[in-house]
Coordinates of C-alpha atoms and ligand atoms in Angstrom, one line a residue:
X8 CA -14.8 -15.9 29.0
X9 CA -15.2 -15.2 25.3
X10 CA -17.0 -18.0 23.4
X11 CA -19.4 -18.9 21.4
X12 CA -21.5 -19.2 24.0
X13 CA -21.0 -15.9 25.2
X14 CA -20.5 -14.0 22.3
X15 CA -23.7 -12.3 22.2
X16 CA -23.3 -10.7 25.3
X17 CA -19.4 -9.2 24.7
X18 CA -19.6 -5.8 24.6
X19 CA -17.8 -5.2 20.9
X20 CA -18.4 -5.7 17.2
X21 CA -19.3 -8.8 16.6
X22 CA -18.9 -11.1 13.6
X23 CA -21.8 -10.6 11.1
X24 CA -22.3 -14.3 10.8
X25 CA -22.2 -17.3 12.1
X26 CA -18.7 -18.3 12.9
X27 CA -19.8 -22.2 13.7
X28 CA -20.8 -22.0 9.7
X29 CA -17.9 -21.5 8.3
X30 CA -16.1 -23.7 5.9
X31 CA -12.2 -24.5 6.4
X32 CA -11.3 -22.7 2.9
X33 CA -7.5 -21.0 4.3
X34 CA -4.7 -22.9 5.9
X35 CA -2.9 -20.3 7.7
X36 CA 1.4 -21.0 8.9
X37 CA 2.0 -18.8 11.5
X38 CA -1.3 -17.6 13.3
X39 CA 0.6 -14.8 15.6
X40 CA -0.3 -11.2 16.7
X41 CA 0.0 -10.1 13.1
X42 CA -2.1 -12.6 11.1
X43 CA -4.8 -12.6 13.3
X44 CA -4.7 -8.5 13.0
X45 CA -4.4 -8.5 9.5
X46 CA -5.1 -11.4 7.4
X47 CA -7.6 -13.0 9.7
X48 CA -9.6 -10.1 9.9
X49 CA -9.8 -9.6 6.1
X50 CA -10.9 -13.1 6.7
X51 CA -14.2 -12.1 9.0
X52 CA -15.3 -9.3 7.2
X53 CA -15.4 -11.6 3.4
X54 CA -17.0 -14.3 5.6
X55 CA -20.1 -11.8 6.3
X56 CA -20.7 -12.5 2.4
X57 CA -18.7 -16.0 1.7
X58 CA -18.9 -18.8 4.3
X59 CA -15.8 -20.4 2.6
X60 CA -13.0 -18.6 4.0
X61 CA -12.6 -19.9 7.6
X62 CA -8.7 -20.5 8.7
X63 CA -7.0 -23.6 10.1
X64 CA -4.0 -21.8 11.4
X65 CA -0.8 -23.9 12.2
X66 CA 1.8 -23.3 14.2
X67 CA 5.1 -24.9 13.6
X68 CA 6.6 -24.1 17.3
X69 CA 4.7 -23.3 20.1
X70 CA 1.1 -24.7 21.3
X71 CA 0.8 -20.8 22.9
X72 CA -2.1 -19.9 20.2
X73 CA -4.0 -23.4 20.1
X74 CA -4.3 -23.1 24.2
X75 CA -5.4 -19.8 24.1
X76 CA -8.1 -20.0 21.6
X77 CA -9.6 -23.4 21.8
X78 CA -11.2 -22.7 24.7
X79 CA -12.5 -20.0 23.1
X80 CA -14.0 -21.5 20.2
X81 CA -11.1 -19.5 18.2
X82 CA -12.6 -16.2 18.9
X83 CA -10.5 -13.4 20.0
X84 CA -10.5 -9.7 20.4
X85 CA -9.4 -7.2 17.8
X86 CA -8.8 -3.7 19.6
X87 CA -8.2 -1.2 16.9
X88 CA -6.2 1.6 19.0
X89 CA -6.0 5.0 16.9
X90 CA -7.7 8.5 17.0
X91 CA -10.7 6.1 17.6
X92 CA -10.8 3.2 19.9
X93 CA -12.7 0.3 18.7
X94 CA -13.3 -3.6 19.9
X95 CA -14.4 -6.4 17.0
X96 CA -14.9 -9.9 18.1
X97 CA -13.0 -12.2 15.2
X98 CA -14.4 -15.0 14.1
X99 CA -12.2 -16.3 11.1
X100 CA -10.1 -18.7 13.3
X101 CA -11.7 -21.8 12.9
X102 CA -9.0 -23.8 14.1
X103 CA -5.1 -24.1 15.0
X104 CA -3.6 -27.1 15.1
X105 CA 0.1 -27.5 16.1
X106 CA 2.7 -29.0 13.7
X107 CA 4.6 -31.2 16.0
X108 CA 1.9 -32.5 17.6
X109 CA -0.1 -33.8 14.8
X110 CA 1.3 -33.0 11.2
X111 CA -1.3 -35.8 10.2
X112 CA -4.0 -33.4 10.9
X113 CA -2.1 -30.5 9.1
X114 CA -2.1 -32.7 6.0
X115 CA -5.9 -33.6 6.1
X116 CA -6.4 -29.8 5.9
X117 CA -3.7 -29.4 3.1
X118 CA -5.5 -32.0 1.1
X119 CA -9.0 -30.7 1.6
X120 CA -10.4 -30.0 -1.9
X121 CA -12.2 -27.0 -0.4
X122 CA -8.7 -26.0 1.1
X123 CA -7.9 -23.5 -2.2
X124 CA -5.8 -20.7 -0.3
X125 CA -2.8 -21.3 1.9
X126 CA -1.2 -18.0 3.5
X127 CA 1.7 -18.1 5.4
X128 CA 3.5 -15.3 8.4
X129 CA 6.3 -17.5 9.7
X130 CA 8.8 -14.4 9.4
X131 CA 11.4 -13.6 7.4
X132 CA 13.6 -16.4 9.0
X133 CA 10.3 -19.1 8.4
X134 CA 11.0 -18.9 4.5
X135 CA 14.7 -20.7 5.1
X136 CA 16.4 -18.9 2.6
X137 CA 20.1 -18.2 2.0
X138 CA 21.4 -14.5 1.9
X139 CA 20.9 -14.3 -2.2
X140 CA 17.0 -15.5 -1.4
X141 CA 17.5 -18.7 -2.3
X142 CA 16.3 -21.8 -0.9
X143 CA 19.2 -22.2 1.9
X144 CA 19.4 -26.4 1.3
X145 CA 22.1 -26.4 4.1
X146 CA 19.5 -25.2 6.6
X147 CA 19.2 -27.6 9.1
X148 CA 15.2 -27.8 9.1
X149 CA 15.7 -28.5 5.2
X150 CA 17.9 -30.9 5.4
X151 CA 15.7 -32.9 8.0
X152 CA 12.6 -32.2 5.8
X153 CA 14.8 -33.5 2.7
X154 CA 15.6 -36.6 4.5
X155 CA 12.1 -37.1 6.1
X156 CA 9.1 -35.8 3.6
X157 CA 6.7 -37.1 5.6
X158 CA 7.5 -35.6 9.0
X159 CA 8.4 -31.8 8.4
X160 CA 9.1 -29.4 10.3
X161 CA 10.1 -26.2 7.9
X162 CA 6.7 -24.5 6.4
X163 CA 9.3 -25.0 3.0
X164 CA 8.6 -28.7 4.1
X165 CA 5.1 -28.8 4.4
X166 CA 4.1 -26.8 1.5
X167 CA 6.2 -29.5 -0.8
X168 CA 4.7 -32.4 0.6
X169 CA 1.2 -31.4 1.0
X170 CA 1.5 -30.1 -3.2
X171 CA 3.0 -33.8 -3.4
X172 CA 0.4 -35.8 -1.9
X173 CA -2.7 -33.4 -4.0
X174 CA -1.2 -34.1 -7.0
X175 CA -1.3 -37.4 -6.2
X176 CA -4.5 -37.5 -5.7
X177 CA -5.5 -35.4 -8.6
X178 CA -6.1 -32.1 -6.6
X179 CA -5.4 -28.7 -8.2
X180 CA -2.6 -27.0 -5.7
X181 CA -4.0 -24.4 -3.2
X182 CA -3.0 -20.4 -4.0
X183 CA 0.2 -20.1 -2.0
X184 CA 0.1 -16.3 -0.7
X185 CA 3.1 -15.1 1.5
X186 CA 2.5 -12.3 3.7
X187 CA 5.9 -11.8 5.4
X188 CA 7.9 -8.6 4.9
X189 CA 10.2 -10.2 2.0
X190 CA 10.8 -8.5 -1.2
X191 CA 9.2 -10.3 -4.0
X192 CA 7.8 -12.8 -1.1
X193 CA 5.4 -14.6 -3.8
X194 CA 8.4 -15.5 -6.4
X195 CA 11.0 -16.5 -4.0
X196 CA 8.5 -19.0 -2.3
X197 CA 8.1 -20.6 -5.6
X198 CA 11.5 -21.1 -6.7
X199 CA 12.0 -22.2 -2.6
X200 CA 9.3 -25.0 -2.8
X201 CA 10.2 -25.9 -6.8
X202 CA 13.9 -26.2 -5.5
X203 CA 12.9 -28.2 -2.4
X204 CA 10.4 -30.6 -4.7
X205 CA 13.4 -31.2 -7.1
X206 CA 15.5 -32.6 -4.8
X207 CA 13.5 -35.4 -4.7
X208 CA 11.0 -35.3 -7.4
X209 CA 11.5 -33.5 -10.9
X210 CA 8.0 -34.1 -12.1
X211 CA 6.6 -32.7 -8.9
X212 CA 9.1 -29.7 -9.8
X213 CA 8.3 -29.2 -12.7
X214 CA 4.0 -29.5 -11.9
X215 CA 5.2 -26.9 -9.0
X216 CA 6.3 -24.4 -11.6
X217 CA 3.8 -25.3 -14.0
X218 CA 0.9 -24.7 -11.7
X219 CA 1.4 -23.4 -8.1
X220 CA 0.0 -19.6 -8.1
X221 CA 2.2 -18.1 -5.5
X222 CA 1.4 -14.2 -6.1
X223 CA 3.9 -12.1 -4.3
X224 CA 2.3 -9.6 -1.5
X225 CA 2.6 -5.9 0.3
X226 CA 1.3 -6.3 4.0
X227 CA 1.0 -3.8 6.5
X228 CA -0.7 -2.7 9.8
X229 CA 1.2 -1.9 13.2
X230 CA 0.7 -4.7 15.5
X231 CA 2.3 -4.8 19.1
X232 CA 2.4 -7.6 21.3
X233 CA -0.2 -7.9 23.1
X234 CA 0.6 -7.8 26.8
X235 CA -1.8 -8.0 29.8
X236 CA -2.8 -4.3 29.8
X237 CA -4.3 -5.4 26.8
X238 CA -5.7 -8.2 28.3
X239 CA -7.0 -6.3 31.2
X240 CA -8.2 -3.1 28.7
X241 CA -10.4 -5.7 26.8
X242 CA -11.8 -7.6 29.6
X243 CA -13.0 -4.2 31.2
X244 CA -14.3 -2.5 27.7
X245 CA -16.0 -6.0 26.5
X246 CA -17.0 -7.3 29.7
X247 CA -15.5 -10.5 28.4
X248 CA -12.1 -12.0 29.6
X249 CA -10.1 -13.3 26.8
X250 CA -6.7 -14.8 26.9
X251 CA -5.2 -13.2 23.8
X252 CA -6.8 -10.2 22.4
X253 CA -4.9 -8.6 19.5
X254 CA -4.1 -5.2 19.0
X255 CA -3.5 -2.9 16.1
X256 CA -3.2 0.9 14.2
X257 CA -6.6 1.4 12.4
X258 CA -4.9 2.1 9.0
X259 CA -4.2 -1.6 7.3
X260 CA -3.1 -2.4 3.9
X261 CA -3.0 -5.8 2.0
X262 CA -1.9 -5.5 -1.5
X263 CA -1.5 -9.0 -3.9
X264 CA -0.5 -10.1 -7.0
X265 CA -3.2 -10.5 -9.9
X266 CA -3.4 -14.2 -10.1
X267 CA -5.8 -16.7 -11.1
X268 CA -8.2 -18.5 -8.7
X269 CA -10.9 -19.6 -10.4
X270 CA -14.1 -18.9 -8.3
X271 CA -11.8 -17.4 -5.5
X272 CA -12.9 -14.6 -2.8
X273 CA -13.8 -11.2 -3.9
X274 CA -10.6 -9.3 -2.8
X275 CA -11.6 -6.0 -3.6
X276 CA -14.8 -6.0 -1.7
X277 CA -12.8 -5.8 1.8
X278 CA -10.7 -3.7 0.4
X279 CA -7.3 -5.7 -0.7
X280 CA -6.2 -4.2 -3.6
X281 CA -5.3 -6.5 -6.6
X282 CA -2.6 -5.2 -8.7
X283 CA 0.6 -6.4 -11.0
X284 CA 2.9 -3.7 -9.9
X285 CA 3.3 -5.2 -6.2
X286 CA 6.9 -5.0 -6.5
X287 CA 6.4 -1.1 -5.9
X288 CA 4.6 -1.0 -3.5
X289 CA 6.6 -3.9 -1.7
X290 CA 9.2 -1.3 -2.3
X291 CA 7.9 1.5 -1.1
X292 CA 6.9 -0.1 2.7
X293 CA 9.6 -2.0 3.0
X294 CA 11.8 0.9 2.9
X295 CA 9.7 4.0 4.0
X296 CA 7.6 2.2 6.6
X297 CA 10.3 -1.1 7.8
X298 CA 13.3 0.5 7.2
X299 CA 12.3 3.9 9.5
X300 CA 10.9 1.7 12.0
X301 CA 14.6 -0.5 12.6
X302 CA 16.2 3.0 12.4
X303 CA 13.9 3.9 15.0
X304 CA 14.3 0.7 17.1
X305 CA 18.2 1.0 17.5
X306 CA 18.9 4.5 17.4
X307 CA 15.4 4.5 19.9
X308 CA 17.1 2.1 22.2
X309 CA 20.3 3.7 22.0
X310 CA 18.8 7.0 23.6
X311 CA 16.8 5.1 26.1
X312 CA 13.1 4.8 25.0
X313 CA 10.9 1.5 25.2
X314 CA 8.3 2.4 22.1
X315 CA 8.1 3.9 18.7
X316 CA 5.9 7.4 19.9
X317 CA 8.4 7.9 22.6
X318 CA 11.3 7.5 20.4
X319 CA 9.0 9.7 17.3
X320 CA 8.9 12.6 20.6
X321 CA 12.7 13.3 20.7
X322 CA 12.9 16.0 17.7
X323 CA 16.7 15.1 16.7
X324 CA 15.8 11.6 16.2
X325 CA 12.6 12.0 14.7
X326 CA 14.2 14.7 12.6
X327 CA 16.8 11.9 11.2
X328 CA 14.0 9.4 10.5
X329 CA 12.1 11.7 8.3
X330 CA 15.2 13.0 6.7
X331 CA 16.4 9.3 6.3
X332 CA 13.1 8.8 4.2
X333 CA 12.4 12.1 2.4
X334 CA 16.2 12.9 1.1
X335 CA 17.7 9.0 1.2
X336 CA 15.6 6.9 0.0
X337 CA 12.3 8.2 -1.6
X338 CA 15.2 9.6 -4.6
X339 CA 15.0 5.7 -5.0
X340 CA 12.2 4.6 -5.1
X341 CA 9.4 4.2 -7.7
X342 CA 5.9 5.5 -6.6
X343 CA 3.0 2.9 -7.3
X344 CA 0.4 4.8 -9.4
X345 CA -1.9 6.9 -7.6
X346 CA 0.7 7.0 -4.3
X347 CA 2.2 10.5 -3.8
X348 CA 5.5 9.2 -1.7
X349 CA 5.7 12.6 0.1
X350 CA 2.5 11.8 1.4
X351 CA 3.0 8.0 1.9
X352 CA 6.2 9.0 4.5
X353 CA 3.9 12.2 6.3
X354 CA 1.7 9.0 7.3
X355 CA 4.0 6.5 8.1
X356 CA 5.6 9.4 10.5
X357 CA 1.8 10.2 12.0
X358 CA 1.3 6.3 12.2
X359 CA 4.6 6.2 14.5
X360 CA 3.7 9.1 16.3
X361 CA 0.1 7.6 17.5
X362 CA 0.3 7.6 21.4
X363 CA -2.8 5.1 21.2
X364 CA -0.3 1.9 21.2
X365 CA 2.4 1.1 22.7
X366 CA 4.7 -0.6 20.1
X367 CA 8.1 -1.5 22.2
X368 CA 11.3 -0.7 20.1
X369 CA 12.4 -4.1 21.7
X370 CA 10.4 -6.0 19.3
X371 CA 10.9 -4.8 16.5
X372 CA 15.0 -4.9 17.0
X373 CA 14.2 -8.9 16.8
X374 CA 15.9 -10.4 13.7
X375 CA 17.7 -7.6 12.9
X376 CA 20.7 -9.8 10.9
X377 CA 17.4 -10.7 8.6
X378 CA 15.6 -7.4 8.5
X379 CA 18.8 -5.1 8.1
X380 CA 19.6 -6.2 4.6
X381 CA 16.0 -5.8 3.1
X382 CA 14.9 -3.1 4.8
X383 CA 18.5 -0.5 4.9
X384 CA 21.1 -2.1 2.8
X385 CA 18.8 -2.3 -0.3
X386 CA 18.6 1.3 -0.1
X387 CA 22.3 1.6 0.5
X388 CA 23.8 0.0 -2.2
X389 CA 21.6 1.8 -4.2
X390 CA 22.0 5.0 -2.9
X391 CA 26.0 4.2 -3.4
X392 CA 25.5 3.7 -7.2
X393 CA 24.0 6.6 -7.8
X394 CA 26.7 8.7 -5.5
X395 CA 24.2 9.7 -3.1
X396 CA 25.7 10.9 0.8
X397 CA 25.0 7.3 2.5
X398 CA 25.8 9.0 5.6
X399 CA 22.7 8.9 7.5
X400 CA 21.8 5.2 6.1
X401 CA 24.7 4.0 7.8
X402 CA 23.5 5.0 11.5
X403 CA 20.9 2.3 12.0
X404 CA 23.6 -0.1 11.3
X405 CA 26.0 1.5 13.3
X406 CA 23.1 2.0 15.9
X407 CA 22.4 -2.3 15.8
X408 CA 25.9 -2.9 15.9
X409 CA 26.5 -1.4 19.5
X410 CA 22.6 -2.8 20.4
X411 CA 24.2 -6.3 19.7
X412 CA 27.8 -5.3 21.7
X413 CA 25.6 -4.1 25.0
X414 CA 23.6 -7.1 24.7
X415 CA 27.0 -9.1 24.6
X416 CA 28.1 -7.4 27.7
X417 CA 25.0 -7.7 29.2
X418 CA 24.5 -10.9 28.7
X419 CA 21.0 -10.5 27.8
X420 CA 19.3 -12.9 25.1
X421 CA 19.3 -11.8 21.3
X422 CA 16.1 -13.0 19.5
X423 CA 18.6 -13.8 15.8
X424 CA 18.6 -16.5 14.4
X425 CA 22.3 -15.6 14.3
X426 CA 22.4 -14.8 18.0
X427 CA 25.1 -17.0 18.9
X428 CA 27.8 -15.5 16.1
X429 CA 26.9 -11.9 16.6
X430 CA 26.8 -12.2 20.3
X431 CA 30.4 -13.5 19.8
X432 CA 31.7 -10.6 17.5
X433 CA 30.1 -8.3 20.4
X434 CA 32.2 -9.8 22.9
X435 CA 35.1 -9.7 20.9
X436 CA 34.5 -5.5 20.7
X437 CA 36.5 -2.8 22.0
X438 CA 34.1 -0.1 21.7
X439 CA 36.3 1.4 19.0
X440 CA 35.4 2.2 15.3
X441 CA 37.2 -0.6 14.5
X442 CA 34.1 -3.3 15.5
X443 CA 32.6 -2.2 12.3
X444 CA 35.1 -4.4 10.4
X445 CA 34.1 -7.4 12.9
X446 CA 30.2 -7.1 11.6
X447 CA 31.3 -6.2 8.4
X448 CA 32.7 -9.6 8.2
X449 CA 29.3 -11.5 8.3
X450 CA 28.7 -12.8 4.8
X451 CA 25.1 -13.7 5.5
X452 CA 24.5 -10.3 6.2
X453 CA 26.9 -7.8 4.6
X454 CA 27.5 -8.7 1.0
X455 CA 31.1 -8.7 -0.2
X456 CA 31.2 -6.0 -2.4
X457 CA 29.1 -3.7 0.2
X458 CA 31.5 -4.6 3.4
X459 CA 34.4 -4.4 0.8
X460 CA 33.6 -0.5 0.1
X461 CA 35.4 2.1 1.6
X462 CA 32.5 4.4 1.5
X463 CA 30.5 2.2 3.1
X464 CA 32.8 1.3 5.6
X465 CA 33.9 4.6 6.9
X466 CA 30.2 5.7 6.5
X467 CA 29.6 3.3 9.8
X468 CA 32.3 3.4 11.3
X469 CA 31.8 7.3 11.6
X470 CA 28.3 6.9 12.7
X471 CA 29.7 4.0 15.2
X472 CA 32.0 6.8 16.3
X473 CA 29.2 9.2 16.4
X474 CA 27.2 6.8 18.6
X475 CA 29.8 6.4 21.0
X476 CA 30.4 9.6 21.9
X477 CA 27.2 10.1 23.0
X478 CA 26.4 6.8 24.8
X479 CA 26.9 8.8 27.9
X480 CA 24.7 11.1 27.3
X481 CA 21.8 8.8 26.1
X482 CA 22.1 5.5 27.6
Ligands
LIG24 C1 8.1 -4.0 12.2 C2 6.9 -4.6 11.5 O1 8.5 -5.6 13.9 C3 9.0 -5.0 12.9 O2 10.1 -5.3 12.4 O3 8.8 -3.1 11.4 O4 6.4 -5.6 12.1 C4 5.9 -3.5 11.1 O5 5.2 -3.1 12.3 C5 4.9 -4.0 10.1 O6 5.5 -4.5 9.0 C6 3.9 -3.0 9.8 O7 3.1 -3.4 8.7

């Protein structure tokens, strides 16, 4: 089994220090498949020069990643599946501790002064916010956190109190760095925490917004679950079993806000790129890279396919996609300097075509009531304003409203954290245009004006239409 022990003998790259040197300088919320592909391995490769960047990641749920890797000494497996195959041993993950379990512990690492940078992929739902982005103070976690400071649960909650208790003791706060797929991620965690601070405290408020650097943040790399051909793929290549390997695309991407940090790591020299214009390239992925890749899930799942190449091999459908991106919604978008979007979508399309991965349209149908309305209906409503056919923007919402309806019939579970209302407006469904008005209805995702707009309306419930005459056919 992989270890410290037996790292010298695994059969992959291997860290190009020592990972039993490194410092706790990162607390890390969230330490799933996609940290530990992206962020943690930025991680290993500034460690090589800077032993100050080791990660205490914390999970707020499940004891899944602390069982895995402790026995492992935190190591794990990166398999990099593309045009080439490779295996890198990371060593980054110092720790992970579990929230429930010990939140004392979480808070001795929040209150480390050698703790500077906290990062944070607890999904778009972890952030707690209300359909407008702002803190959402009637969600249940905040209230509990609002009542009981001490003992939190949200990562809103944690955050507040551990930036409580270092300025109490005369700490600077940590960098605060979102890396969840959020518009503007970096701002609307600041107002989040400053609003959850001044519930209680107006001078911890106000020293929030005074102080906290909370740069926003463009994140991307393809990362399906890992699954035991995974596990089975690395223990043969490595020679090394290992209880969670992660896997990923080679291309990755981290962009983040210029911000200050005194003394912080050198960014640039693993390649994250520092800029002030992060809202464009936020932008661009969200809609050219997320957006494609829901259309892709429900349309996908309509027809029948299980993962993103197989889905990228029917012509029609891969045809729509690239038509969705190229006509739709590059007209919309900005480029960052130096990114030709032309080009930017002609990768994104190659990235879903790789056959090296198997990235299950399943999973990335999760949360769709969360993802829909940054990733499609930003683009809609702006495509609307400016007259634009919205036509073909409308199908992925068509295509998620009869995903949620089978599932209702079904029975099978939705991953939402509005599961239980949609799964009652998809039993409530005749299979008739008219179901469109029944989604349309859901404040927290459809705004008013949007759901209120003819155009809009009879833009989905054409593609709804569209859909069900060829369920048949597909399904
Ligand atoms: C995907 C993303 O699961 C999903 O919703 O669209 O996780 C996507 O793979 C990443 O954002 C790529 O960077």
């Amino acid at each position: 089994m992989l270890s410290l022990t037996t790292l010298s003998t695994a059969k992959a790259e291997k860290p190009a220090y020592d990972p039993a040197s490194l410092e706790i300088g990162v607390v890390h919320f969230g330490p799933g498949a996609f940290h530990r592909a992206h962020q943690a391995a930025y991680f290993d490769a500034l460690a090589a020069k800077d032993k100050r960047w080791g990660i205490c990641g914390v999970s707020l749920h499940s004891a899944g990643v602390r069982d895995a890797l402790k026995p492992q000494d935190g190591l794990y497996t990166l398999a990099v599946l593309d045009e080439e195959i490779s295996y890198r041993i990371i060593g980054s993950m110092r720790e992970v501790l579990v929230g429930p379990e010990d939140i004392e512990a979480v808070f001795e690492r929040l209150l480390r002064p050698s703790v500077e940078i906290v990062t944070s992929t607890v999904t778009e739902k972890g952030y707690c916010l209300a359909p407008d982005f702002s803190l959402d103070l009637q969600h249940p976690d905040i209230l509990h956190d609002l009542a009981n400071p001490q003992t939190p649960k949200s990562f809103i909650g944690y955050v507040a109190e551990a930036l409580r208790r270092r300025r109490a003791a005369g700490l600077k706060p940590f960098v605060l760095i979102p890396c969840d797929n959020l518009p503007k991620n970096g701002q609307r965690l600041k107002e989040a925490v400053t609003v959850f601070a001044g519930q209680n405290d107006h001078d911890l408020a106000k020293w929030v917004h005074d102080t906290l650097q909370c740069p926003s943040t463009m994140v991307d790399s393809i990362t399906p679950a890992t699954d035991d051909a995974l596990r089975t793929r690395v223990a043969e290549v490595t020679g090394m079993a290992d209880a969670w390997p992660i896997q990923r695309e080679a291309f990755t991407q981290w962009v983040i806000e210029k911000h200050t940090h005194e003394n912080g790591p050198d960014w640039q020299s693993v390649g994250v790129t520092l800029t002030d214009n992060v809202p464009a390239y936020e932008r661009a992925k969200l809609r050219l890279l997320n957006g494609p890749h829901s259309t892709l899930a429900y349309l996908g799942l309509h027809r029948g396919y299980e993962s993103v190449s197989e889905a990228m091999k029917d012509v029609e459908l891969a045809d729509t996609v690239r038509r969705l991106m190229m006509e739709d919604v590059v007209p919309l978008l900005e480029a960052p300097e130096g990114l030709d979007l032309v080009a930017y979508c002609e990768d994104i399309l190659k990235r879903f075509r790789n056959p090296a991965i198997v990235h299950k349209l399943a999973q990335i149908a999760w949360d769709g009531s969360q993802k829909l309305p940054i990733r499609i209906l930003s683009s809609l409503g702006e495509a609307l304003d400016r007259g634009q056919d919205i036509r073909r923007l409308c199908l992925p919402l068509a295509a998620w409203m009869r995903f949620v309806r089978k599932k209702a019939v079904s029975g099978d579970a939705i991953t939402d954290p509005l599961a239980a209302e949609l799964i009652a407006i998809g039993k409530a469904c005749d299979d008739m245009p008219a179901d469109v008005g029944r989604f349309l209805a859901l404040r927290a995702v459809f705004a008013e004006d949007l759901a209120g707009d003819v155009t809009v309306r009879g833009g989905i419930e054409g593609a709804y239409a569209e859909l069900l005459s060829r369920e048949g056919l597909f399904a």
